[in-house]
Structure formats: C-alpha cells, structure tokens
mmCIF file of C-alpha atoms and ligand atoms in Angstrom:
data_model
loop_
_atom_site.group_PDB
_atom_site.id
_atom_site.type_symbol
_atom_site.label_atom_id
_atom_site.label_comp_id
_atom_site.label_asym_id
_atom_site.label_seq_id
_atom_site.Cartn_x
_atom_site.Cartn_y
_atom_site.Cartn_z
ATOM 1 C CA MET G 1 138.840 227.195 165.446
ATOM 2 C CA GLY G 2 135.537 225.799 164.346
ATOM 3 C CA SER G 3 135.253 223.818 167.544
ATOM 4 C CA ALA G 4 134.192 224.395 171.125
ATOM 5 C CA PHE G 5 136.771 224.795 173.859
ATOM 6 C CA ASP G 6 136.035 223.951 177.488
ATOM 7 C CA ILE G 7 138.388 225.543 179.951
ATOM 8 C CA THR G 8 138.680 224.432 183.564
ATOM 9 C CA VAL G 9 140.911 226.209 186.078
ATOM 10 C CA VAL G 10 141.628 225.910 189.772
ATOM 11 C CA ALA G 11 141.279 229.395 191.293
ATOM 12 C CA ASN G 12 140.683 231.096 194.619
ATOM 13 C CA SER G 13 137.491 232.817 193.580
ATOM 14 C CA GLN G 14 134.919 232.969 190.820
ATOM 15 C CA SER G 15 136.251 236.269 189.507
ATOM 16 C CA GLU G 16 139.859 235.087 189.507
ATOM 17 C CA GLY G 17 138.779 231.959 187.650
ATOM 18 C CA GLU G 18 136.876 233.981 185.063
ATOM 19 C CA ALA G 19 139.851 236.254 184.473
ATOM 20 C CA TYR G 20 142.045 233.222 183.830
ATOM 21 C CA ILE G 21 139.509 231.765 181.427
ATOM 22 C CA ASP G 22 139.270 235.087 179.538
ATOM 23 C CA ALA G 23 143.036 235.114 179.183
ATOM 24 C CA ALA G 24 142.965 231.579 177.776
ATOM 25 C CA ILE G 25 140.204 232.496 175.308
ATOM 26 C CA ASN G 26 142.213 235.493 174.076
ATOM 27 C CA GLU G 27 145.229 233.287 173.573
ATOM 28 C CA ILE G 28 143.210 230.784 171.533
ATOM 29 C CA LYS G 29 141.794 233.617 169.402
ATOM 30 C CA ARG G 30 145.271 235.012 168.877
ATOM 31 C CA ILE G 31 146.429 231.629 167.559
ATOM 32 C CA GLU G 32 143.399 231.321 165.322
ATOM 33 C CA ASN G 33 144.324 234.687 163.795
ATOM 34 C CA LEU G 34 147.709 233.272 162.924
ATOM 35 C CA ILE G 35 146.899 229.805 161.640
ATOM 36 C CA SER G 36 143.389 229.900 160.176
ATOM 37 C CA SER G 37 143.321 229.185 156.463
ATOM 38 C CA TRP G 38 139.670 230.299 156.183
ATOM 39 C CA ASP G 39 140.253 233.835 157.296
ATOM 40 C CA PRO G 40 141.920 235.659 154.360
ATOM 41 C CA LYS G 41 143.737 238.051 156.724
ATOM 42 C CA THR G 42 145.965 235.496 158.447
ATOM 43 C CA GLN G 43 149.625 234.896 157.645
ATOM 44 C CA THR G 44 148.689 231.318 156.764
ATOM 45 C CA SER G 45 146.265 232.527 154.090
ATOM 46 C CA SER G 46 148.941 234.812 152.793
ATOM 47 C CA ILE G 47 151.324 231.848 152.426
ATOM 48 C CA ASN G 48 148.617 229.996 150.480
ATOM 49 C CA LYS G 49 147.833 232.946 148.222
ATOM 50 C CA ASN G 50 151.497 233.279 147.335
ATOM 51 C CA ALA G 51 152.007 229.609 146.471
ATOM 52 C CA GLY G 52 154.258 229.348 143.438
ATOM 53 C CA ILE G 53 154.711 233.120 143.478
ATOM 54 C CA SER G 54 156.855 234.279 146.382
ATOM 55 C CA PRO G 55 158.039 233.536 149.920
ATOM 56 C CA VAL G 56 156.020 235.171 152.718
ATOM 57 C CA THR G 57 157.529 236.617 155.879
ATOM 58 C CA VAL G 58 155.862 235.205 158.977
ATOM 59 C CA ASP G 59 156.122 235.525 162.757
ATOM 60 C CA PRO G 60 158.726 233.256 164.352
ATOM 61 C CA GLU G 61 155.886 231.471 166.122
ATOM 62 C CA LEU G 62 154.246 230.399 162.850
ATOM 63 C CA PHE G 63 157.619 229.631 161.294
ATOM 64 C CA GLN G 64 158.518 227.315 164.169
ATOM 65 C CA LEU G 65 155.122 225.611 164.107
ATOM 66 C CA ILE G 66 155.575 224.837 160.402
ATOM 67 C CA GLU G 67 159.122 223.656 161.081
ATOM 68 C CA ARG G 68 157.765 221.196 163.659
ATOM 69 C CA THR G 69 155.048 219.965 161.273
ATOM 70 C CA LEU G 70 157.756 219.124 158.728
ATOM 71 C CA LYS G 71 159.585 217.068 161.362
ATOM 72 C CA ILE G 72 156.368 215.156 162.028
ATOM 73 C CA SER G 73 155.955 214.561 158.293
ATOM 74 C CA GLN G 74 159.442 213.045 158.232
ATOM 75 C CA LEU G 75 158.780 210.964 161.335
ATOM 76 C CA THR G 76 155.501 209.636 159.911
ATOM 77 C CA LYS G 77 156.931 209.169 156.408
ATOM 78 C CA GLY G 78 154.382 211.561 155.018
ATOM 79 C CA ALA G 79 151.233 210.218 156.699
ATOM 80 C CA PHE G 80 150.991 213.637 158.288
ATOM 81 C CA ASP G 81 151.290 216.499 155.841
ATOM 82 C CA ILE G 82 149.925 220.021 156.278
ATOM 83 C CA SER G 83 149.973 220.399 152.491
ATOM 84 C CA TYR G 84 147.085 217.879 152.363
ATOM 85 C CA ALA G 85 144.969 221.039 152.154
ATOM 86 C CA SER G 86 144.940 221.340 148.370
ATOM 87 C CA MET G 87 142.870 218.136 148.237
ATOM 88 C CA ASP G 88 139.871 219.672 149.909
ATOM 89 C CA ARG G 89 138.380 220.467 146.528
ATOM 90 C CA ILE G 90 137.391 216.903 145.770
ATOM 91 C CA TRP G 91 136.248 215.549 149.135
ATOM 92 C CA ARG G 92 133.428 216.996 151.180
ATOM 93 C CA PHE G 93 132.491 215.601 154.550
ATOM 94 C CA ASP G 94 129.369 217.618 155.204
ATOM 95 C CA GLY G 95 126.865 215.201 153.682
ATOM 96 C CA THR G 96 126.703 216.906 150.279
ATOM 97 C CA MET G 97 128.764 214.357 148.405
ATOM 98 C CA THR G 98 126.815 211.657 146.572
ATOM 99 C CA ILE G 99 129.297 209.920 144.298
ATOM 100 C CA MET G 100 132.849 208.822 144.816
ATOM 101 C CA PRO G 101 135.258 210.881 142.713
ATOM 102 C CA ASP G 102 136.877 208.852 139.919
ATOM 103 C CA GLU G 103 140.409 207.569 140.170
ATOM 104 C CA ALA G 104 141.843 210.096 137.755
ATOM 105 C CA ALA G 105 140.431 212.971 139.791
ATOM 106 C CA VAL G 106 141.826 211.509 143.009
ATOM 107 C CA ASN G 107 145.248 210.972 141.460
ATOM 108 C CA ALA G 108 145.256 214.502 140.139
ATOM 109 C CA SER G 109 144.272 215.842 143.559
ATOM 110 C CA VAL G 110 147.553 214.804 145.174
ATOM 111 C CA GLU G 111 149.713 216.512 142.567
ATOM 112 C CA LYS G 112 150.073 219.602 144.707
ATOM 113 C CA VAL G 113 150.561 217.712 147.948
ATOM 114 C CA GLY G 114 154.049 217.266 149.317
ATOM 115 C CA TYR G 115 155.705 218.662 152.400
ATOM 116 C CA HIS G 116 159.045 218.599 150.554
ATOM 117 C CA ASN G 117 157.783 221.580 148.615
ATOM 118 C CA ILE G 118 157.274 223.710 151.720
ATOM 119 C CA ILE G 119 160.427 225.785 151.669
ATOM 120 C CA LEU G 120 161.561 227.434 154.899
ATOM 121 C CA ASN G 121 164.168 230.145 155.212
ATOM 122 C CA LYS G 122 165.069 230.599 158.842
ATOM 123 C CA ALA G 123 167.279 233.657 158.430
ATOM 124 C CA GLN G 124 164.519 235.531 156.627
ATOM 125 C CA SER G 125 161.661 233.854 158.559
ATOM 126 C CA THR G 126 159.895 233.110 155.283
ATOM 127 C CA VAL G 127 157.703 230.279 154.072
ATOM 128 C CA PHE G 128 157.338 229.463 150.403
ATOM 129 C CA LEU G 129 155.053 226.911 148.804
ATOM 130 C CA LYS G 130 156.927 225.932 145.699
ATOM 131 C CA GLU G 131 154.033 224.909 143.483
ATOM 132 C CA LYS G 132 151.167 227.049 142.332
ATOM 133 C CA GLY G 133 147.928 225.661 143.762
ATOM 134 C CA MET G 134 149.625 224.290 146.882
ATOM 135 C CA LYS G 135 147.941 224.968 150.207
ATOM 136 C CA ILE G 136 148.652 224.303 153.847
ATOM 137 C CA GLY G 137 146.165 223.815 156.674
ATOM 138 C CA PHE G 138 146.499 223.198 160.395
ATOM 139 C CA GLY G 139 143.315 221.163 160.847
ATOM 140 C CA ALA G 140 145.199 218.233 162.318
ATOM 141 C CA ILE G 141 147.437 220.108 164.742
ATOM 142 C CA GLY G 142 145.967 223.545 165.448
ATOM 143 C CA LYS G 143 143.613 222.572 168.254
ATOM 144 C CA GLY G 144 146.413 220.762 170.055
ATOM 145 C CA TYR G 145 148.767 223.679 169.597
ATOM 146 C CA ALA G 146 146.169 226.121 170.918
ATOM 147 C CA ALA G 147 145.523 223.900 173.943
ATOM 148 C CA ASP G 148 149.252 223.798 174.728
ATOM 149 C CA LYS G 149 149.650 227.555 174.396
ATOM 150 C CA ALA G 150 146.607 228.329 176.546
ATOM 151 C CA LYS G 151 147.909 225.937 179.191
ATOM 152 C CA GLN G 152 151.358 227.528 179.073
ATOM 153 C CA LEU G 153 149.900 231.000 179.487
ATOM 154 C CA LEU G 154 147.826 229.993 182.501
ATOM 155 C CA GLN G 155 150.759 228.225 184.100
ATOM 156 C CA GLU G 156 152.811 231.387 183.672
ATOM 157 C CA LYS G 157 150.045 233.260 185.448
ATOM 158 C CA GLY G 158 150.388 230.878 188.358
ATOM 159 C CA VAL G 159 147.344 228.682 187.804
ATOM 160 C CA THR G 160 148.158 225.446 189.620
ATOM 161 C CA GLY G 161 145.727 223.138 187.865
ATOM 162 C CA GLY G 162 143.397 223.037 184.918
ATOM 163 C CA ILE G 163 142.259 221.487 181.667
ATOM 164 C CA ILE G 164 142.118 223.008 178.216
ATOM 165 C CA ASN G 165 139.714 220.840 176.273
ATOM 166 C CA ALA G 166 139.288 221.510 172.569
ATOM 167 C CA SER G 167 136.293 219.288 171.750
ATOM 168 C CA GLY G 168 137.916 216.259 173.315
ATOM 169 C CA ASP G 169 141.509 217.179 172.497
ATOM 170 C CA LEU G 170 142.815 218.116 175.888
ATOM 171 C CA ASN G 171 145.819 219.090 177.907
ATOM 172 C CA ALA G 172 145.704 219.015 181.700
ATOM 173 C CA TRP G 173 148.079 220.056 184.430
ATOM 174 C CA GLY G 174 148.258 219.971 188.219
ATOM 175 C CA ASN G 175 145.400 218.520 190.196
ATOM 176 C CA GLN G 176 141.776 219.179 190.927
ATOM 177 C CA HIS G 177 141.093 221.637 193.774
ATOM 178 C CA ASN G 178 140.701 218.755 196.225
ATOM 179 C CA GLY G 179 144.062 217.300 195.245
ATOM 180 C CA ASP G 180 142.665 214.438 193.138
ATOM 181 C CA ASP G 181 144.116 213.642 189.726
ATOM 182 C CA TRP G 182 142.208 214.766 186.671
ATOM 183 C CA MET G 183 140.597 211.718 185.096
ATOM 184 C CA VAL G 184 139.696 211.107 181.486
ATOM 185 C CA ALA G 185 136.920 208.757 180.472
ATOM 186 C CA ILE G 186 137.366 206.533 177.453
ATOM 187 C CA LYS G 187 133.911 205.925 176.036
ATOM 188 C CA ASN G 188 132.671 202.610 174.812
ATOM 189 C CA PRO G 189 132.343 202.987 171.024
ATOM 190 C CA MET G 190 129.359 200.589 170.983
ATOM 191 C CA ASN G 191 127.528 202.603 173.574
ATOM 192 C CA LYS G 192 128.665 206.196 173.737
ATOM 193 C CA LYS G 193 126.905 206.823 177.017
ATOM 194 C CA LYS G 194 128.876 204.136 178.754
ATOM 195 C CA VAL G 195 132.335 204.839 180.050
ATOM 196 C CA PHE G 196 134.657 202.054 179.149
ATOM 197 C CA SER G 197 137.649 202.940 181.257
ATOM 198 C CA TRP G 198 138.967 205.821 183.366
ATOM 199 C CA LEU G 199 142.564 206.927 183.106
ATOM 200 C CA PRO G 200 144.314 209.515 185.288
ATOM 201 C CA ILE G 201 146.057 212.290 183.386
ATOM 202 C CA LYS G 202 149.041 213.792 185.084
ATOM 203 C CA ASN G 203 150.379 216.850 183.377
ATOM 204 C CA SER G 204 149.749 215.474 179.951
ATOM 205 C CA ALA G 205 147.555 215.552 176.884
ATOM 206 C CA VAL G 206 144.989 213.252 175.303
ATOM 207 C CA VAL G 207 143.840 213.805 171.747
ATOM 208 C CA THR G 208 141.315 211.799 169.758
ATOM 209 C CA SER G 209 140.819 211.726 166.015
ATOM 210 C CA GLY G 210 137.549 210.144 165.095
ATOM 211 C CA ASN G 211 135.249 209.659 162.194
ATOM 212 C CA TYR G 212 131.977 209.876 164.103
ATOM 213 C CA GLU G 213 131.207 213.350 162.888
ATOM 214 C CA LYS G 214 132.923 214.076 159.610
ATOM 215 C CA PHE G 215 132.824 211.270 157.096
ATOM 216 C CA VAL G 216 131.289 210.243 153.798
ATOM 217 C CA GLU G 217 129.874 206.775 153.104
ATOM 218 C CA PHE G 218 130.083 204.856 149.830
ATOM 219 C CA ASP G 219 128.965 201.218 149.497
ATOM 220 C CA GLY G 220 128.859 200.749 153.244
ATOM 221 C CA THR G 221 132.401 202.001 153.881
ATOM 222 C CA LYS G 222 132.867 205.105 155.969
ATOM 223 C CA TYR G 223 135.603 207.356 154.641
ATOM 224 C CA SER G 224 136.901 209.821 157.192
ATOM 225 C CA HIS G 225 137.975 213.444 156.874
ATOM 226 C CA ILE G 226 141.555 212.331 157.429
ATOM 227 C CA ILE G 227 143.114 211.803 154.031
ATOM 228 C CA ASN G 228 146.117 209.743 153.047
ATOM 229 C CA PRO G 229 148.331 212.421 151.472
ATOM 230 C CA LYS G 230 150.061 209.866 149.279
ATOM 231 C CA THR G 231 147.014 208.301 147.676
ATOM 232 C CA GLY G 232 144.489 211.117 147.963
ATOM 233 C CA TYR G 233 141.917 208.712 149.417
ATOM 234 C CA PRO G 234 140.310 209.289 152.807
ATOM 235 C CA SER G 235 141.289 206.753 155.414
ATOM 236 C CA TYR G 236 138.882 204.027 156.474
ATOM 237 C CA GLY G 237 138.888 201.044 158.802
ATOM 238 C CA MET G 238 139.289 203.161 161.918
ATOM 239 C CA THR G 239 136.659 204.554 164.230
ATOM 240 C CA SER G 240 138.910 206.527 166.545
ATOM 241 C CA VAL G 241 142.504 206.971 167.607
ATOM 242 C CA SER G 242 143.400 208.494 170.983
ATOM 243 C CA VAL G 243 146.995 209.480 171.626
ATOM 244 C CA PHE G 244 148.467 210.179 175.065
ATOM 245 C CA THR G 245 151.656 212.186 175.442
ATOM 246 C CA LYS G 246 153.055 215.279 177.187
ATOM 247 C CA ASN G 247 151.839 217.885 174.756
ATOM 248 C CA ALA G 248 148.649 218.197 172.789
ATOM 249 C CA GLU G 249 150.299 219.464 169.614
ATOM 250 C CA LEU G 250 152.233 216.242 169.168
ATOM 251 C CA ALA G 251 149.298 214.112 170.313
ATOM 252 C CA ASP G 252 147.059 215.863 167.780
ATOM 253 C CA ALA G 253 149.467 215.333 164.893
ATOM 254 C CA LEU G 254 150.113 211.717 165.848
ATOM 255 C CA SER G 255 146.444 210.806 166.238
ATOM 256 C CA THR G 256 145.875 211.979 162.676
ATOM 257 C CA SER G 257 148.962 210.094 161.490
ATOM 258 C CA VAL G 258 147.944 206.815 163.118
ATOM 259 C CA PHE G 259 144.524 207.195 161.526
ATOM 260 C CA VAL G 260 146.211 207.233 158.122
ATOM 261 C CA MET G 261 148.611 204.386 158.982
ATOM 262 C CA GLY G 262 145.936 201.929 160.089
ATOM 263 C CA VAL G 263 145.924 199.595 163.111
ATOM 264 C CA GLU G 264 149.038 197.528 162.615
ATOM 265 C CA THR G 265 151.447 200.121 161.263
ATOM 266 C CA GLY G 266 150.018 202.718 163.640
ATOM 267 C CA LEU G 267 150.567 200.594 166.760
ATOM 268 C CA ASN G 268 154.036 199.639 165.652
ATOM 269 C CA PHE G 269 154.882 203.252 165.087
ATOM 270 C CA ILE G 270 153.564 204.420 168.483
ATOM 271 C CA ASN G 271 155.324 201.570 170.297
ATOM 272 C CA GLN G 272 158.627 202.877 168.994
ATOM 273 C CA LEU G 273 158.106 206.336 170.488
ATOM 274 C CA LYS G 274 159.055 206.972 174.089
ATOM 275 C CA GLY G 275 156.390 208.593 176.223
ATOM 276 C CA VAL G 276 153.635 208.158 173.657
ATOM 277 C CA GLU G 277 150.718 205.739 173.983
ATOM 278 C CA CYS G 278 147.550 205.173 172.027
ATOM 279 C CA ILE G 279 144.162 203.493 172.010
ATOM 280 C CA ILE G 280 142.686 202.582 168.639
ATOM 281 C CA VAL G 281 139.088 201.595 167.995
ATOM 282 C CA ASP G 282 138.799 199.985 164.573
ATOM 283 C CA SER G 283 135.740 200.018 162.328
ATOM 284 C CA LYS G 284 134.578 196.702 163.819
ATOM 285 C CA ASN G 285 134.719 198.422 167.209
ATOM 286 C CA GLU G 286 137.605 196.306 168.355
ATOM 287 C CA ILE G 287 139.990 198.015 170.715
ATOM 288 C CA HIS G 288 143.765 197.955 170.309
ATOM 289 C CA THR G 289 146.219 199.540 172.733
ATOM 290 C CA SER G 290 149.915 200.348 172.629
ATOM 291 C CA ASN G 291 152.270 198.401 174.898
ATOM 292 C CA ASN G 292 152.031 200.449 178.075
ATOM 293 C CA ILE G 293 148.302 201.027 178.323
ATOM 294 C CA GLN G 294 146.168 198.930 180.622
ATOM 295 C CA LEU G 295 142.476 199.540 180.471
ATOM 296 C CA ASN G 296 140.530 198.763 183.612
ATOM 297 C CA LYS G 297 137.494 197.670 181.673
ATOM 298 C CA GLN G 298 134.178 198.376 183.375
HETATM 299 P P1 ADP K 1 139.560 215.880 164.374
HETATM 300 O O1 ADP K 1 139.065 216.914 163.400
HETATM 301 O O2 ADP K 1 138.697 214.672 164.513
HETATM 302 O O3 ADP K 1 140.070 216.462 165.665
HETATM 303 P P2 ADP K 1 142.256 215.547 163.420
HETATM 304 O O4 ADP K 1 142.939 216.263 164.501
HETATM 305 O O5 ADP K 1 142.840 214.257 163.069
HETATM 306 O O6 ADP K 1 140.767 215.213 163.665
HETATM 307 O O7 ADP K 1 142.268 216.499 162.160
HETATM 308 C C1 ADP K 1 141.629 216.202 160.964
HETATM 309 C C2 ADP K 1 141.808 217.364 160.029
HETATM 310 O O8 ADP K 1 143.171 217.438 159.636
HETATM 311 C C3 ADP K 1 141.045 217.224 158.735
HETATM 312 O O9 ADP K 1 139.757 217.762 158.854
HETATM 313 C C4 ADP K 1 141.903 218.034 157.783
HETATM 314 O O10 ADP K 1 141.667 219.404 157.980
HETATM 315 C C5 ADP K 1 143.307 217.756 158.268
HETATM 316 N N1 ADP K 1 143.959 216.584 157.638
HETATM 317 C C6 ADP K 1 143.359 215.539 156.998
HETATM 318 N N2 ADP K 1 144.257 214.631 156.610
HETATM 319 C C7 ADP K 1 145.479 215.087 157.012
HETATM 320 C C8 ADP K 1 146.804 214.577 156.901
HETATM 321 N N3 ADP K 1 147.045 213.411 156.342
HETATM 322 N N4 ADP K 1 147.807 215.321 157.426
HETATM 323 C C9 ADP K 1 147.566 216.516 158.000
HETATM 324 N N5 ADP K 1 146.342 217.048 158.129
HETATM 325 C C10 ADP K 1 145.293 216.336 157.667
HETATM 326 MG MG1 MG K 2 145.007 215.580 164.889
#
C-alpha cells in the first residue's frame, strides 16, 4: 500500500504469533491487489481504464467499498471524493514541483472530478465512471479498510488482542497480554519526540491525516496532499487531523474530510456524529478537540 504496517498480536507462542501476522499480511496484500490504482492488473485500474467507455464487473467486496465511499461523499458534501484521483496530474508532493499551477489549469483539473458520476449497478455488480478521463483512488480510505479487514480476520482466528497499525492509522482490539488497555500516544506537534497525551483505545481505531510528509510549499504556505475536490486546490491551514471511531475505514475517510473542511467546519461536523471524536492541530500548532475528548496534557 506504499506504507509500512506494524502488526501486534497477543499469542501463546512465538510461532503462533508469527502465523497470525503472516495471515494478516496476506490479507493486506489481497486488498492491495483489489484496490491499488498503480498496479494495472487490479479491478480498480480496470474501472479507471474503462472510464467513459463501459461498466466493469467487480467483486462484491470492491463494489460495497465504493458504495460506502459514495455515502461518505454525501455525508461530507463532497469533501471526500474518491474521484479526486484525476487531479493528480497537476499536483506533485514529492518535492519536484517548483511553481504553483495557474488558476485555469486548476479549474480545468476538477472537470473530471465528481462522485455523482460514479455509476453503480448492484444487480450486475458493475462500476462505471461516466466521463472519459475520470479516475478513482483509495488513497484516503484504503489503509483504514485494510486495517479493519486484517483485524477482522485475526479476530475470526481467535486472536484476543492486537493492533493493526498502518503507518499511524490503527485499529486495536482486546487488551495487552497483561490485561492492560492498549494506549495511543498523541505527539506534541512542536516537539515530535515529546508525547503530549496518552489515550486508551478500547476496541477502536485512530487515524491521522497529516501534512508532515507529503506537501508542497509556495510563498510560505504548506499545501498538503489532501485536495479539495471542489476547488482543485490542496488544503492548507492544518497540520494534522486524528479521528477516533470504531472502525479505521470510517476514521480514515473522515480524517481526510476534516482536513479539507478546515478547523471550524470540521469540528462542527465531527460533533454531530455519534461515536466519532477528533483532535486537530492547525498550522499554528494550536490544538482543537471535539466535544468529548479530554487531553491529559503532560
Ligand atoms: P495520509 O496519506 O496522511 O494517511 P489520508 O488518509 O488523508 O492521508 O489520504 C490522503 C490521500 O488521499 C492523498 O494522498 C490522495 O491519494 C487521496 N485524497 C486526497 N484528497 C482527497 C479527497 N478530497 N478525497 C478523497 N481522497 C483524497
Ligand atoms: Mg484518510
């Protein structure tokens, strides 16, 4: 998935633990083979290749994942949109971009973006991108989905506790082997080595979207790899957004969405959702939390 996974399991022996971890790795690879838009052999690539041409038959699993992404697009009024992917031609977040694209180019880049044009046919299990040049990508939800599925598989195998951690996007269940809760450290954005607060995670997920790694800077403003699908401009003003909820797929999608929405709209949005909390660090390194989060600052 282009990112490192750390897998922790509670097991009776080293070999049992390793077998569980292998099973989780296979599950993550299986999902990558379904949702990667880099690998030309995946069903997702096939959907993209057939944009504007014809519907593509996909596995129910992929169909249902796309169905859920459309619900999140509706819920977030389009802040989250897997069809953002056609914009990747104008923005690069690997340090190779030196000038800001002009307004006309940015406006043109969103022409092919729009989740309304992702057409699902449940009876046939097909996905059709209506416009030629449209593309979908699971960059903002795939890691969370993979973490959930790996967790589910291990739970089915009887693993009583563990953590699937996809580069900081994690889903935990059960307890540590000594019965303690799993704890997650929220780092101080001013001093990454210093833990700012510890929070217990009980059978739930924590996902962070951040712009510490992938961003491009123009005139002192850091533009992140999370793009506003409506304007075509990368979001700015946020350093990180962490979302806490039961499953990592939703947390992943919502952390990206809040990044696009900004502090005020984002907090308002999260406060309206039951069982979802968030911590936002803005670009001035100020910390904002949703209503039910108390940080025991250290
Ligand atoms: P991270 O990569 O920090 O874990 P996210 O989970 O928020 O962050 O995912 C960011 C990725 O999601 C981007 O690199 C891009 O592939 C994709 N993306 C960017 N903007 C959007 C958007 N508005 N809606 C859906 N996906 C997006
Ligand atoms: Mg995300």
